PDB file of C-alpha atoms in Angstrom:
ATOM      1  CA  MET A 224      -5.727   3.553  12.359  1.00 86.00           C
ATOM      2  CA  LEU A 225      -4.422   3.960   9.241  1.00 91.00           C
ATOM      3  CA  LYS A 226      -7.344   4.502   7.320  1.00 94.00           C
ATOM      4  CA  HIS A 227      -8.981   7.519   9.640  1.00 95.00           C
ATOM      5  CA  GLU A 228      -4.902   8.911   8.981  1.00 94.00           C
ATOM      6  CA  LEU A 229      -5.059   8.474   5.416  1.00 96.00           C
ATOM      7  CA  GLN A 230      -8.900  10.315   4.874  1.00 96.00           C
ATOM      8  CA  GLN A 231      -7.382  12.848   7.544  1.00 97.00           C
ATOM      9  CA  GLN A 232      -4.633  13.786   4.583  1.00 96.00           C
ATOM     10  CA  GLY A 233      -7.561  13.490   2.120  1.00 96.00           C
ATOM     11  CA  HIS A 234      -7.804  10.416   0.510  1.00 96.00           C
ATOM     12  CA  GLU A 235     -11.262   9.398  -0.076  1.00 96.00           C
ATOM     13  CA  PHE A 236     -12.190   5.739   0.471  1.00 97.00           C
ATOM     14  CA  LYS A 237     -15.373   3.936  -2.221  1.00 97.00           C
ATOM     15  CA  THR A 238     -14.554   0.538  -0.219  1.00 95.00           C
ATOM     16  CA  GLU A 239     -14.664  -1.220   3.328  1.00 94.00           C
ATOM     17  CA  THR A 240     -11.995  -3.327   2.156  1.00 92.00           C
ATOM     18  CA  ASP A 241      -8.480  -3.523   3.850  1.00 91.00           C
ATOM     19  CA  THR A 242      -6.956  -4.022   0.769  1.00 91.00           C
ATOM     20  CA  GLU A 243      -8.025  -0.361  -0.681  1.00 95.00           C
ATOM     21  CA  ILE A 244      -6.055   1.036   2.458  1.00 96.00           C
ATOM     22  CA  VAL A 245      -2.856  -0.518   1.384  1.00 95.00           C
ATOM     23  CA  ALA A 246      -3.269   0.839  -1.944  1.00 94.00           C
ATOM     24  CA  HIS A 247      -3.883   4.285  -0.747  1.00 96.00           C
ATOM     25  CA  LEU A 248      -0.868   3.868   1.736  1.00 96.00           C
ATOM     26  CA  VAL A 249       0.853   3.033  -0.842  1.00 96.00           C
ATOM     27  CA  GLU A 250      -0.023   5.897  -2.946  1.00 94.00           C
ATOM     28  CA  ARG A 251       1.226   8.005   0.084  1.00 96.00           C
ATOM     29  CA  GLU A 252       4.243   6.458   0.111  1.00 96.00           C
ATOM     30  CA  MET A 253       5.260   7.255  -3.857  1.00 93.00           C
ATOM     31  CA  LYS A 254       7.432   9.165  -4.680  1.00 90.00           C
ATOM     32  CA  ASP A 255      10.389   9.605  -7.208  1.00 89.00           C
ATOM     33  CA  ASP A 256      12.169   6.022  -6.275  1.00 91.00           C
ATOM     34  CA  GLY A 257      10.171   4.440  -7.518  1.00 91.00           C
ATOM     35  CA  LEU A 258       7.134   1.973  -6.961  1.00 94.00           C
ATOM     36  CA  ASP A 259       9.882  -0.613  -4.586  1.00 94.00           C
ATOM     37  CA  ALA A 260      10.533   1.637  -2.084  1.00 95.00           C
ATOM     38  CA  ALA A 261       6.837   3.162  -1.467  1.00 95.00           C
ATOM     39  CA  VAL A 262       6.044  -0.764  -0.565  1.00 96.00           C
ATOM     40  CA  ARG A 263       9.044  -1.345   1.618  1.00 96.00           C
ATOM     41  CA  ARG A 264       7.969   1.583   3.409  1.00 97.00           C
ATOM     42  CA  ALA A 265       4.188   1.667   3.452  1.00 97.00           C
ATOM     43  CA  LEU A 266       5.334  -2.267   4.725  1.00 96.00           C
ATOM     44  CA  LYS A 267       6.650  -1.067   7.159  1.00 95.00           C
ATOM     45  CA  LEU A 268       3.124   0.419   8.893  1.00 95.00           C
ATOM     46  CA  MET A 269       0.965  -2.462   8.465  1.00 94.00           C
ATOM     47  CA  ARG A 270       0.208  -5.543  10.679  1.00 92.00           C
ATOM     48  CA  GLY A 271      -1.317  -8.966  10.250  1.00 91.00           C
ATOM     49  CA  MET A 272      -1.135 -11.397   8.374  1.00 91.00           C
ATOM     50  CA  PHE A 273      -1.206 -10.346   4.629  1.00 91.00           C
ATOM     51  CA  ALA A 274      -0.083 -11.699   1.028  1.00 90.00           C
ATOM     52  CA  ILE A 275      -0.091  -7.815  -1.706  1.00 92.00           C
ATOM     53  CA  VAL A 276       0.838  -7.919  -5.874  1.00 94.00           C
ATOM     54  CA  LEU A 277       1.071  -4.590  -6.402  1.00 95.00           C
ATOM     55  CA  VAL A 278       1.938  -2.931  -9.997  1.00 94.00           C
ATOM     56  CA  SER A 279       1.848   0.379 -10.753  1.00 91.00           C
ATOM     57  CA  VAL A 280       0.430   2.822 -13.848  1.00 91.00           C
ATOM     58  CA  GLU A 281       3.973   4.586 -14.490  1.00 86.00           C
ATOM     59  CA  ASP A 282       6.030   0.683 -14.843  1.00 87.00           C
ATOM     60  CA  PRO A 283       3.208  -1.677 -15.875  1.00 92.00           C
ATOM     61  CA  GLU A 284       6.580  -3.859 -16.558  1.00 94.00           C
ATOM     62  CA  LYS A 285       7.140  -3.826 -12.887  1.00 92.00           C
ATOM     63  CA  ILE A 286       5.488  -6.127 -10.489  1.00 95.00           C
ATOM     64  CA  VAL A 287       5.464  -6.044  -6.380  1.00 96.00           C
ATOM     65  CA  ALA A 288       4.733  -9.122  -4.256  1.00 94.00           C
ATOM     66  CA  ALA A 289       5.717  -8.796  -0.252  1.00 93.00           C
ATOM     67  CA  ARG A 290       3.676 -11.709   2.262  1.00 92.00           C
ATOM     68  CA  ASN A 291       3.502 -11.327   6.146  1.00 92.00           C
ATOM     69  CA  GLY A 292       2.686 -14.419   6.949  1.00 88.00           C
ATOM     70  CA  PRO A 293       2.088 -17.812   4.758  1.00 78.00           C
ATOM     71  CA  PRO A 294       3.487 -17.332   1.179  1.00 77.00           C
ATOM     72  CA  ILE A 295       1.903 -16.499  -1.450  1.00 64.00           C
ATOM     73  CA  VAL A 296       2.471 -19.135  -4.138  1.00 63.00           C
TER      74      VAL A 296
END
């Protein structure tokens, strides 16, 4: 569902992985308020168990981690 929505908005996928869907979703949610806020918005649309760690080229010193399910570490 999310992948189809993103494809309709012009996102092009190179793989069949859910991880790539998350990357495109966060990219779509990027605004002027940074990676943290983009990830928060994206998380509201994600379902299931996951653990993700993201870094943006715009702020490579910042790491954002999130999970829904077992601990990341």
